Short mmCIF file of C-alpha atoms in Angstrom, two decimals:
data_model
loop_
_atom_site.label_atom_id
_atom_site.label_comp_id
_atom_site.label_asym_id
_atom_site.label_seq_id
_atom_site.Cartn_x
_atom_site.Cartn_y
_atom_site.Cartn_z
CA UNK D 1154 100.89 77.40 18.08
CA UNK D 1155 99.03 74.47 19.01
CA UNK D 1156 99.86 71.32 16.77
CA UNK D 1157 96.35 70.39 15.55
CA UNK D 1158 97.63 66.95 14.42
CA UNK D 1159 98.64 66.01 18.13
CA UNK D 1160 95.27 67.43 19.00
CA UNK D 1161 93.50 64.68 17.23
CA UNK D 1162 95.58 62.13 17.51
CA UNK D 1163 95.55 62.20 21.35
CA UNK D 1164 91.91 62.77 21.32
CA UNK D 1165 91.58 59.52 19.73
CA UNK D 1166 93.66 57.92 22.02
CA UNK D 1167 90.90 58.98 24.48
CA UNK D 1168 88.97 55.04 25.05
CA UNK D 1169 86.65 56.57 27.38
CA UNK D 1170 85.94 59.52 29.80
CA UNK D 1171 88.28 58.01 32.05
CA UNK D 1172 90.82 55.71 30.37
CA UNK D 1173 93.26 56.93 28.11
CA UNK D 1174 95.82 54.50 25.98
CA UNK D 1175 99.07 55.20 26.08
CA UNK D 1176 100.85 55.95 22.70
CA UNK D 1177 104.26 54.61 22.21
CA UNK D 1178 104.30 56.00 18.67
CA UNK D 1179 103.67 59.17 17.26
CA UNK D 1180 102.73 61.73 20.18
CA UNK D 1181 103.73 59.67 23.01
CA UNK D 1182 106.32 60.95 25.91
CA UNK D 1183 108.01 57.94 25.30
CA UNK D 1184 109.24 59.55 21.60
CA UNK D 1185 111.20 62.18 23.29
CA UNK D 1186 114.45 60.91 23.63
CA UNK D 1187 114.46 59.73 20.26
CA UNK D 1188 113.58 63.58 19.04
CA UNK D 1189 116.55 64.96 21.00
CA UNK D 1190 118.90 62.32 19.70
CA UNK D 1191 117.93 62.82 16.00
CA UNK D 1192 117.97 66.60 16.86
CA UNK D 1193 121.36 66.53 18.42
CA UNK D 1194 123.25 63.36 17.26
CA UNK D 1195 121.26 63.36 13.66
CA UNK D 1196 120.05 59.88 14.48
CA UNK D 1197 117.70 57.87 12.12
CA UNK D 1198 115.09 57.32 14.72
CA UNK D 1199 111.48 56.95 15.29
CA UNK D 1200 111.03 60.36 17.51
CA UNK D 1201 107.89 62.56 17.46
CA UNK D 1202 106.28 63.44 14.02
CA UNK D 1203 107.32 66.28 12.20
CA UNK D 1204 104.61 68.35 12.76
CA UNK D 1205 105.93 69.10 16.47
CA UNK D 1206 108.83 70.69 15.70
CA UNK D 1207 108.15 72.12 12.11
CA UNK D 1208 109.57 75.60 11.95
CA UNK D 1209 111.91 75.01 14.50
CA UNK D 1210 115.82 74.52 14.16
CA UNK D 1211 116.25 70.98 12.40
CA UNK D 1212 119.69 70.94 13.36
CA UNK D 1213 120.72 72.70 17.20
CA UNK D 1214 123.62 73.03 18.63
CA UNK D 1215 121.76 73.11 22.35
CA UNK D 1216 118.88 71.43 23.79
CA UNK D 1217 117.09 72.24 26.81
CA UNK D 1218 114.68 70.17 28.26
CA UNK D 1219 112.81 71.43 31.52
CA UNK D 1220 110.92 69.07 33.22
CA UNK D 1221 107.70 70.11 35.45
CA UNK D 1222 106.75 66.99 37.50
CA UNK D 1223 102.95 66.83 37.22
CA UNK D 1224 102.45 69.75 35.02
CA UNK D 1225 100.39 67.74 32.80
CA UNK D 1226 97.58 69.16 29.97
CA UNK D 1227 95.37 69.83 32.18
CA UNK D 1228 97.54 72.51 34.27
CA UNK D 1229 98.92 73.72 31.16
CA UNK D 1230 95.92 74.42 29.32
CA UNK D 1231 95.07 76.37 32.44
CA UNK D 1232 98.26 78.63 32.56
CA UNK D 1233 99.25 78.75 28.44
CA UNK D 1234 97.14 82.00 28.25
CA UNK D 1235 98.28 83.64 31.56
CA UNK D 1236 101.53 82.77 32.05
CA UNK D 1237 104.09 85.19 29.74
CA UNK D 1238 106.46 82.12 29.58
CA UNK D 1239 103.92 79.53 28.32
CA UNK D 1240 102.33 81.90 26.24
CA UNK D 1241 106.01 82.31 24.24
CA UNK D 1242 105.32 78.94 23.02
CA UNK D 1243 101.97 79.38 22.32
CA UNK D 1244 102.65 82.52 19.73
CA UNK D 1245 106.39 81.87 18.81
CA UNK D 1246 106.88 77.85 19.05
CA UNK D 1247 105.20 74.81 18.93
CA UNK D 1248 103.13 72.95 21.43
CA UNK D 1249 102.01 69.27 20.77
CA UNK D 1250 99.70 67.12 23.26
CA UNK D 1251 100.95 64.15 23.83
CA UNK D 1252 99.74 61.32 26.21
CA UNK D 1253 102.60 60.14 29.36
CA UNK D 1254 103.31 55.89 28.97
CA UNK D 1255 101.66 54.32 31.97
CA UNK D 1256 101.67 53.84 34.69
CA UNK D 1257 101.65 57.42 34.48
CA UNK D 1258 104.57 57.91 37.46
CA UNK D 1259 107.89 59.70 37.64
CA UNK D 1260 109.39 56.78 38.25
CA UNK D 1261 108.55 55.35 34.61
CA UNK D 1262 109.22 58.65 33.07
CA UNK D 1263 112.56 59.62 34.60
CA UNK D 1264 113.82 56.46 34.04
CA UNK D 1265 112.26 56.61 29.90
CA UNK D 1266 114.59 59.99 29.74
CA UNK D 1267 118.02 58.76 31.21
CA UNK D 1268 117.39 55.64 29.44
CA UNK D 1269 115.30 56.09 26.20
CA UNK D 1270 113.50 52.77 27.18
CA UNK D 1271 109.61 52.34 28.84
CA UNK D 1272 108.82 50.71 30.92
CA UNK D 1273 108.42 47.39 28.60
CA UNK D 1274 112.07 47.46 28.54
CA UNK D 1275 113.28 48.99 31.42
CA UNK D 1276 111.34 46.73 34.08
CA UNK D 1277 110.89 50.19 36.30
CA UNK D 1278 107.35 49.88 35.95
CA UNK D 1279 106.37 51.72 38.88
CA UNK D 1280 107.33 53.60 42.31
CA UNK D 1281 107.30 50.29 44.12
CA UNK D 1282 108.21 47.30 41.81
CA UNK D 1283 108.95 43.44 42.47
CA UNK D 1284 112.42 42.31 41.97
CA UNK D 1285 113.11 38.25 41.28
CA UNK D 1286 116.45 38.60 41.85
CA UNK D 1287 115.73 39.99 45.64
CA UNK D 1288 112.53 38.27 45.84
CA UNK D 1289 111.29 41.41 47.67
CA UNK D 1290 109.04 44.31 46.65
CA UNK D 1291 111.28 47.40 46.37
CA UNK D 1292 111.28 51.70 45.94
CA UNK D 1293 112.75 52.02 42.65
CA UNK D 1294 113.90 55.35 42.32
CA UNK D 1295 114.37 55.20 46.05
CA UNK D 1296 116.41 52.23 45.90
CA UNK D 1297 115.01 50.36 49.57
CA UNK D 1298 112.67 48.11 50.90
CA UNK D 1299 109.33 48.56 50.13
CA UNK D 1300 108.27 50.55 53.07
CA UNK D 1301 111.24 52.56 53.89
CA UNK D 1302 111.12 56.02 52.97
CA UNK D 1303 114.47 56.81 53.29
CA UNK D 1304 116.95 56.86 49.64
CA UNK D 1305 119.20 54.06 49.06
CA UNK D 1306 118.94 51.63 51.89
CA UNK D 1307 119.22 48.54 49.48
CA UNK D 1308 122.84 49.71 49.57
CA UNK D 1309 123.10 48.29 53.31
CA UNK D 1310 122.40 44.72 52.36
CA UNK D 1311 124.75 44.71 49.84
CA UNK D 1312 122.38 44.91 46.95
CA UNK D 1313 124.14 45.88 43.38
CA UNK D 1314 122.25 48.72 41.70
CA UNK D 1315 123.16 46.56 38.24
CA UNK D 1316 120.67 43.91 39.27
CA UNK D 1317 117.99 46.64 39.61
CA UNK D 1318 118.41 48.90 37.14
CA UNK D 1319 118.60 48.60 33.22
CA UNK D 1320 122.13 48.67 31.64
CA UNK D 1321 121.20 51.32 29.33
CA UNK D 1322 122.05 54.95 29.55
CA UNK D 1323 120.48 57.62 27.09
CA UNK D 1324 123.61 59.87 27.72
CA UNK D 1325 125.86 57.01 26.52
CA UNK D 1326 124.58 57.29 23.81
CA UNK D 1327 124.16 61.28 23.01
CA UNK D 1328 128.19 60.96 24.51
CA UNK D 1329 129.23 58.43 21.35
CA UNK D 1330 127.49 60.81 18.60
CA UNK D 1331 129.97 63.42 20.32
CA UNK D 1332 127.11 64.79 22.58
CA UNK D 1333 127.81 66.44 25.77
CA UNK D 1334 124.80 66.04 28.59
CA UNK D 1335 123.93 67.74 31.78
CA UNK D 1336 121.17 66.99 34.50
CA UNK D 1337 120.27 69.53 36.70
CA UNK D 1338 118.15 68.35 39.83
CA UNK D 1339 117.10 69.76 42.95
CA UNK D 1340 120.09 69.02 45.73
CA UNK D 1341 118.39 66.23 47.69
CA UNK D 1342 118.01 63.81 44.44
CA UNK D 1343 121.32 64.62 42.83
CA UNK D 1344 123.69 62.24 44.83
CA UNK D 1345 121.14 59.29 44.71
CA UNK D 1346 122.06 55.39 43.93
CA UNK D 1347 119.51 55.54 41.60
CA UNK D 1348 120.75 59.21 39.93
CA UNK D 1349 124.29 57.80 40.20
CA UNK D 1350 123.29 54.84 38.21
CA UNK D 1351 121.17 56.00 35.44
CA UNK D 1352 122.89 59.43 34.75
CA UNK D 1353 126.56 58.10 34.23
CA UNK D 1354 127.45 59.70 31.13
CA UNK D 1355 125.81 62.97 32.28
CA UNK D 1356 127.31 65.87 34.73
CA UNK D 1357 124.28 65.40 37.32
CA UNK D 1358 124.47 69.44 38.65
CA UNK D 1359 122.57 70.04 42.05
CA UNK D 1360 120.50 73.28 42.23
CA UNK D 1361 119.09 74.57 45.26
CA UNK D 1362 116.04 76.67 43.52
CA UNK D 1363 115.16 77.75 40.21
CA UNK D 1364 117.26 80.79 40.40
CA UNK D 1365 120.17 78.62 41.07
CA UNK D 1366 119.57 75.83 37.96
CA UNK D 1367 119.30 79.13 35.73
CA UNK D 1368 122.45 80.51 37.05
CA UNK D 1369 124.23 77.00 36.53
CA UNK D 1370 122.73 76.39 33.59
CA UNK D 1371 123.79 79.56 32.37
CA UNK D 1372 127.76 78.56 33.75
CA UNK D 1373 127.53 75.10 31.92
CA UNK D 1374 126.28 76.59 28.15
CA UNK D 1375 129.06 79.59 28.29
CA UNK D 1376 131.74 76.63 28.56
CA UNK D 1377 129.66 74.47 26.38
CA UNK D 1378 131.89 73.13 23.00
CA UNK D 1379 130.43 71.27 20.20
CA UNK D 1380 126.31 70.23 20.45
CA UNK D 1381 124.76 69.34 24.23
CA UNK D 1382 121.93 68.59 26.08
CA UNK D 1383 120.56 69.89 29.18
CA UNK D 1384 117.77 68.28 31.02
CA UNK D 1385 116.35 70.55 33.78
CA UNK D 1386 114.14 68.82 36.60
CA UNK D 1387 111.73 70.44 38.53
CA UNK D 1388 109.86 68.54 41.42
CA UNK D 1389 108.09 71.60 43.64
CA UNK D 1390 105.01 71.27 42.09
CA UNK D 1391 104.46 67.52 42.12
CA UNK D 1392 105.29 67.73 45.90
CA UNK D 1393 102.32 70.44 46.36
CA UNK D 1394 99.66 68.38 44.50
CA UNK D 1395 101.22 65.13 46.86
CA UNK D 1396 100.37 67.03 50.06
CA UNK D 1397 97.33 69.09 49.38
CA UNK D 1398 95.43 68.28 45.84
CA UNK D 1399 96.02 68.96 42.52
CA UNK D 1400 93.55 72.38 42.69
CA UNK D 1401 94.50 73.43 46.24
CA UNK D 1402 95.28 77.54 46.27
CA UNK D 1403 99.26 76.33 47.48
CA UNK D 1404 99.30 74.56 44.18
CA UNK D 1405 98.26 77.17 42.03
CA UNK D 1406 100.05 79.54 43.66
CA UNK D 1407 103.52 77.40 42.72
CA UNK D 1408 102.59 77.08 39.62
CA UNK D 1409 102.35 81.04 38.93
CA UNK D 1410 105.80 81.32 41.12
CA UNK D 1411 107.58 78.61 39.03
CA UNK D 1412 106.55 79.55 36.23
CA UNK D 1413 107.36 83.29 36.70
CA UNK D 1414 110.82 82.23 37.80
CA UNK D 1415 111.63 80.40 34.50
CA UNK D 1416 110.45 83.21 32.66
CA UNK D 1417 112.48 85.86 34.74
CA UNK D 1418 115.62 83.56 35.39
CA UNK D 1419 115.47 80.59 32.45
CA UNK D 1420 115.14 82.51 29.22
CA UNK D 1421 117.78 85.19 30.52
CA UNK D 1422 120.08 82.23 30.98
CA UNK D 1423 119.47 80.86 27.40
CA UNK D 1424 121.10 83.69 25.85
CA UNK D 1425 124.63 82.54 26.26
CA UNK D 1426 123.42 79.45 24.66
CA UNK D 1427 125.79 78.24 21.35
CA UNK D 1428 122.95 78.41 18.28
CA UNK D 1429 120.86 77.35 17.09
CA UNK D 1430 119.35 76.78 20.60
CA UNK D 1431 115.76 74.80 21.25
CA UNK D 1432 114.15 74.76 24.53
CA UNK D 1433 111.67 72.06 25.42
CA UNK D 1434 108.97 72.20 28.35
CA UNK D 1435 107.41 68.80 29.12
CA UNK D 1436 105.75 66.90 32.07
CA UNK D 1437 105.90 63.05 32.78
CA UNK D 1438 102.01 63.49 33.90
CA UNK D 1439 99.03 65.12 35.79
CA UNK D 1440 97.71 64.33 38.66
CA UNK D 1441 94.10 63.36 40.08
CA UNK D 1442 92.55 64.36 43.62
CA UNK D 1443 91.77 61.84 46.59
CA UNK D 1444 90.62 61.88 49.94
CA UNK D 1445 92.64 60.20 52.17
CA UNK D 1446 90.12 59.43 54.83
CA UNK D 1447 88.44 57.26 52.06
CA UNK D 1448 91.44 55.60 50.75
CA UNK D 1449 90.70 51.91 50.53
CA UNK D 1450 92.91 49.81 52.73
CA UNK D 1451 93.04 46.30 50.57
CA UNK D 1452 94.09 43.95 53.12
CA UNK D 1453 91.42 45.38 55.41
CA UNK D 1454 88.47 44.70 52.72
CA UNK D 1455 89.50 41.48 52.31
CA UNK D 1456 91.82 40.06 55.23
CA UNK D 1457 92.19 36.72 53.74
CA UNK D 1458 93.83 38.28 50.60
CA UNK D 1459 96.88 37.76 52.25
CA UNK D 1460 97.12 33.99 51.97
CA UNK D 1461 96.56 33.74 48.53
CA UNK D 1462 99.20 36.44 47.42
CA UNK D 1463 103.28 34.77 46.73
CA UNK D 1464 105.53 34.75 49.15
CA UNK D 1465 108.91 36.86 49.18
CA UNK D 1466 112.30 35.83 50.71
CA UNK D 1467 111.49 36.57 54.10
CA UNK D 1468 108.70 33.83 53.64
CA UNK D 1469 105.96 36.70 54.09
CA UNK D 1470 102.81 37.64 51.94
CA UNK D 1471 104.02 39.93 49.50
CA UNK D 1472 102.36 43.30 49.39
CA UNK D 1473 101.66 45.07 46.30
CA UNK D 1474 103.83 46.67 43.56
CA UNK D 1475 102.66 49.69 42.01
CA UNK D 1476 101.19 52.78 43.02
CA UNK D 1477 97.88 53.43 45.14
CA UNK D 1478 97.02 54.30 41.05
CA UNK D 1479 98.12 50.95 40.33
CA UNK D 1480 98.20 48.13 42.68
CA UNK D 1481 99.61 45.07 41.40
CA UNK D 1482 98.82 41.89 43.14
CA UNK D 1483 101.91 39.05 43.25
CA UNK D 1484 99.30 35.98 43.75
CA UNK D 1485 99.81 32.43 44.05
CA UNK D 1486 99.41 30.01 40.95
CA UNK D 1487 96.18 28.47 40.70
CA UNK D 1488 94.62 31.41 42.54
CA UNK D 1489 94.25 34.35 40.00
CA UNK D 1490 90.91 33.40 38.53
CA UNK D 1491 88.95 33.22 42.21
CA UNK D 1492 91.30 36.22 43.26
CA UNK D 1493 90.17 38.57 40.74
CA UNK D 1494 86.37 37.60 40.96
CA UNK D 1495 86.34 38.22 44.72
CA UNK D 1496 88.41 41.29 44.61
CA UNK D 1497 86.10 43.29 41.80
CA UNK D 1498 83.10 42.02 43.72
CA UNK D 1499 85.01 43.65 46.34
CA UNK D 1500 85.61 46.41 44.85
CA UNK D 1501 82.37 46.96 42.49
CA UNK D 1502 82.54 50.93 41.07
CA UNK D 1503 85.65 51.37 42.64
CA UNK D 1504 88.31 49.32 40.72
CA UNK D 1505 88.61 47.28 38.39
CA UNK D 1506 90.62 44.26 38.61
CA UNK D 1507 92.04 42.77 35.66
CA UNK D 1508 95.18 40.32 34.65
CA UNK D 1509 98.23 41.85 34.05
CA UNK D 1510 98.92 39.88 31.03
CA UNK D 1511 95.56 41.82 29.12
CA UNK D 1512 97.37 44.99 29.38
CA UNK D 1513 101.07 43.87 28.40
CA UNK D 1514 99.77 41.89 25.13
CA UNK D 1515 97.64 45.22 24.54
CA UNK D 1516 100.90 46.91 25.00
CA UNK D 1517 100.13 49.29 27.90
CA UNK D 1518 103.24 49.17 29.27
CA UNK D 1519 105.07 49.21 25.52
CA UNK D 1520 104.76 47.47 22.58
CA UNK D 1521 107.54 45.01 23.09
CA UNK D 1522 107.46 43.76 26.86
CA UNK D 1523 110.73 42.12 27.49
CA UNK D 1524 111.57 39.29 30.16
CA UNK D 1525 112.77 41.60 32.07
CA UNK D 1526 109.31 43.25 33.23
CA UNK D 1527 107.01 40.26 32.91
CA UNK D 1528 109.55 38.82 36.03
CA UNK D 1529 108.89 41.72 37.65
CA UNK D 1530 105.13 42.13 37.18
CA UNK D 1531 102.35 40.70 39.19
CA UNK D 1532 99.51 38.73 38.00
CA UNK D 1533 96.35 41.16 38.85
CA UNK D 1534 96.27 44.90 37.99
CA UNK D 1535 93.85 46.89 39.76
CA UNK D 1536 93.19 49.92 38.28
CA UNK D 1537 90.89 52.45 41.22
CA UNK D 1538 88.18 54.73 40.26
CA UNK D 1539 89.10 58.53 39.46
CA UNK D 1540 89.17 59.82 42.90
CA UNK D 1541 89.91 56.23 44.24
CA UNK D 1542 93.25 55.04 46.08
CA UNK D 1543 94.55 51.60 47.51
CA UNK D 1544 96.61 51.40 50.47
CA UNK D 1545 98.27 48.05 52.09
CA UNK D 1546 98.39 48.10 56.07
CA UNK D 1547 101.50 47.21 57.11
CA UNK D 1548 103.58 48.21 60.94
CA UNK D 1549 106.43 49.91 58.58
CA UNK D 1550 103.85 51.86 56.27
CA UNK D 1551 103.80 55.27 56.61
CA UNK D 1552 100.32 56.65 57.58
CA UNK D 1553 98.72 58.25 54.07
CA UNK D 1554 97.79 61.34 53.70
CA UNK D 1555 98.12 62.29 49.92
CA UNK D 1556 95.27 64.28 48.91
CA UNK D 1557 96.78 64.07 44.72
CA UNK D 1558 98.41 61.09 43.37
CA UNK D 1559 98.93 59.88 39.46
CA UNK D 1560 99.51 56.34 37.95
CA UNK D 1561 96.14 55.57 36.37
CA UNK D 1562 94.97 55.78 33.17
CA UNK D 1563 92.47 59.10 33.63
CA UNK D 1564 93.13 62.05 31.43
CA UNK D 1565 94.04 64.13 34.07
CA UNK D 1566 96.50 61.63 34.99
CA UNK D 1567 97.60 60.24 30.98
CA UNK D 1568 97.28 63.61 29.18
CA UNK D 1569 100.25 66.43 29.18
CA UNK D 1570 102.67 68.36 26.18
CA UNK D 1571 105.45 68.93 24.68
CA UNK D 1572 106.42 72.80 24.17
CA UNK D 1573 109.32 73.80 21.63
CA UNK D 1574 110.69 77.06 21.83
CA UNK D 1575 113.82 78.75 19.79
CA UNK D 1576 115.71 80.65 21.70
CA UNK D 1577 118.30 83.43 20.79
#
């Protein structure tokens, strides 16, 4: 069933048609590892209210958590009726709405799971983020310079994943309260820096396709002793919405096929499972269509933007953190004020530019923003138009052609679930 409570609470989180705040409290994403660890380890923590799980074991000996990248509300709403695995939750579990934290990016989100910290705490704020310590704008799950597509090449320059990444591990934690954990990821993301790094405490298992997590999966809980947790990542369909929209027929049509494989390799898995068992379906967001003919090249609209942004360690202008969702500006001292006037002139039904510091004190990012992040962050947030993305020319940038992206604050982007399940 549908938690009504979750319903209304979200719905009130709703500021306007497109701008949604992020909860940190009661149904927020950011509650979840809290719930599993007073699920599994019998914590006394703040996880989601009660009325998500009511019904359901108080007490499991398993957890599974299966995460669908960018199978926010929006998709799910679409499929719960159709699909004969979402529908199992609809009739026999629970299924709460919750809002994702912002920015609304895997990068926050994965990092929220194998951590238990937002991005307030954390300092990943985003896919690209600013590092003092470097004085450089870097990938942060991808662990490289800024523009480099390729995983991990910080590693080349010597750079320590400890400076990057939070000291903080979720499965630490779960491991102490005598707590076994699992993450199961697609093969190319399972031997990453980044991976390495924030799943110690965890067996990281690579899968090759759905079929082959459930069959693994199914290895791991017949030699499982004592309570565990499994988290289960899935990344197809975020890829699909990357390359070709968030509605496109290839989307829709992995949707239906992962969604039919969970349902006709996942639950047959679960049945091995110690008891009681819960399985949990969640997404880190949605995802919002652009046209990437019209994305909106920032240092093209205004070339003299460059000479009033900081300067990195290689004495250059330094480009933007964030997402093409979120672009956040690194400018000079003294410049902000003029900087933001002439950008949302600039940019006038197409962004809005506004100081970073309004949305940590309004605790956007979480409600206690450490030192950590406010290093990190630059001082203008520009938050584009639904439909709207920003771009930064640059030699090394990759030519953009995403026609779906996430990372703003629209409901498609802010809104998704959390689906409860017991299985036997």
């Amino acid at each position: 069933m549908l938690v009504a409570e979750s319903t209304a609470v979200v719905t009130a989180a709703v500021q306007a048609e497109d701008h949604v705040r992020p909860l940190y409290d009661t149904y927020g994403f950011a509650r979840i590892p809290a719930t599993i660890e007073r699920l599994l380890a019998g914590a006394q923590v703040d996880g989601l209210p009660a009325a998500a799980l009511a019904g359901l074991p108080e007490h499991p000996q398993t957890v599974v958590l299966v995460l669908l990248d960018s199978f926010g509300w929006q998709f799910f709403s679409q499929f719960v009726d159709q699909a004969p695995f979402l529908r199992r939750f609809l009739h026999e579990g629970r299924i709460s709405q919750l809002t994702s934290a912002f920015p609304s990016t895997t990068a926050v989100h994965v990092t929220l799971l194998h951590t238990g910290l937002a991005a307030d705490q954390s300092g990943i704020y985003e896919w690209h983020i600013f590092d003092p310590d470097l004085q450089a704008v870097i990938g942060s799950l991808l662990f490289s310079p800024v523009f480099e597509v390729k995983a991990d090449g910080l590693m080349a320059y010597g750079v320590d994943p400890a400076l990057v990444y939070p000291p903080e591990r979720f499965y630490h934690r779960l491991r102490a309260a005598g707590v076994a954990s699992a993450v199961l990821l697609p093969a190319p993301l399972a031997h990453s820096v980044y991976t390495r790094t924030l799943c110690s405490g965890a067996l990281v298992t690579p899968f090759q396709n759905l079929a082959d997590a459930a069959a693994r999966l199914h290895y791991l809980l017949e030699r499982q002793r004592g309570p565990a947790f499994y988290l289960v990542y899935v990344d197809s369909i975020d890829a699909k919405m990357h390359e070709h929209g968030p509605t496109a027929d290839a989307v829709m049509a992995e949707i239906q096929t992962v969604l039919d494989q969970l349902e006709q390799h996942l639950l047959p898995a679960l049945r091995v499972a110690p008891q009681p068992a819960l399985l949990l379906l969640t997404a880190d967001h949605g995802h919002i269509a652009v046209d990437p003919q019209q994305a909106i090249v920032l240092n093209r609209l205004w070339p003299d933007l460059e000479r009033y942004l900081r300067r990195g360690g290689d004495r250059q202008p330094l480009p933007p953190s964030g997402s093409p969702r979120v672009a956040i500006l690194h400018v000079q001292p003294g410049a902000v004020a003029d900087v933001q006037a002439q950008l949302q002139q600039r940019l006038a039904g197409k962004a809005t530019v506004m100081p970073t510091a309004e949305l940590l004190a309004a605790g956007y990012f979480g409600p206690q923003p450490s030192e950590r992040l406010r290093a990190r962050l630059g001082e203008l947030t520009i938050l584009p138009a639904p439909g709207e993305a920003m771009i930064w020319d640059h030699p090394r940038a990759k030519p953009f052609k995403q026609r779906g992206l996430h990372g703003g604050l629209t409901p498609v982007e802010m809104l998704t679930e959390l689906a409860a399940l017991a299985v036997s």
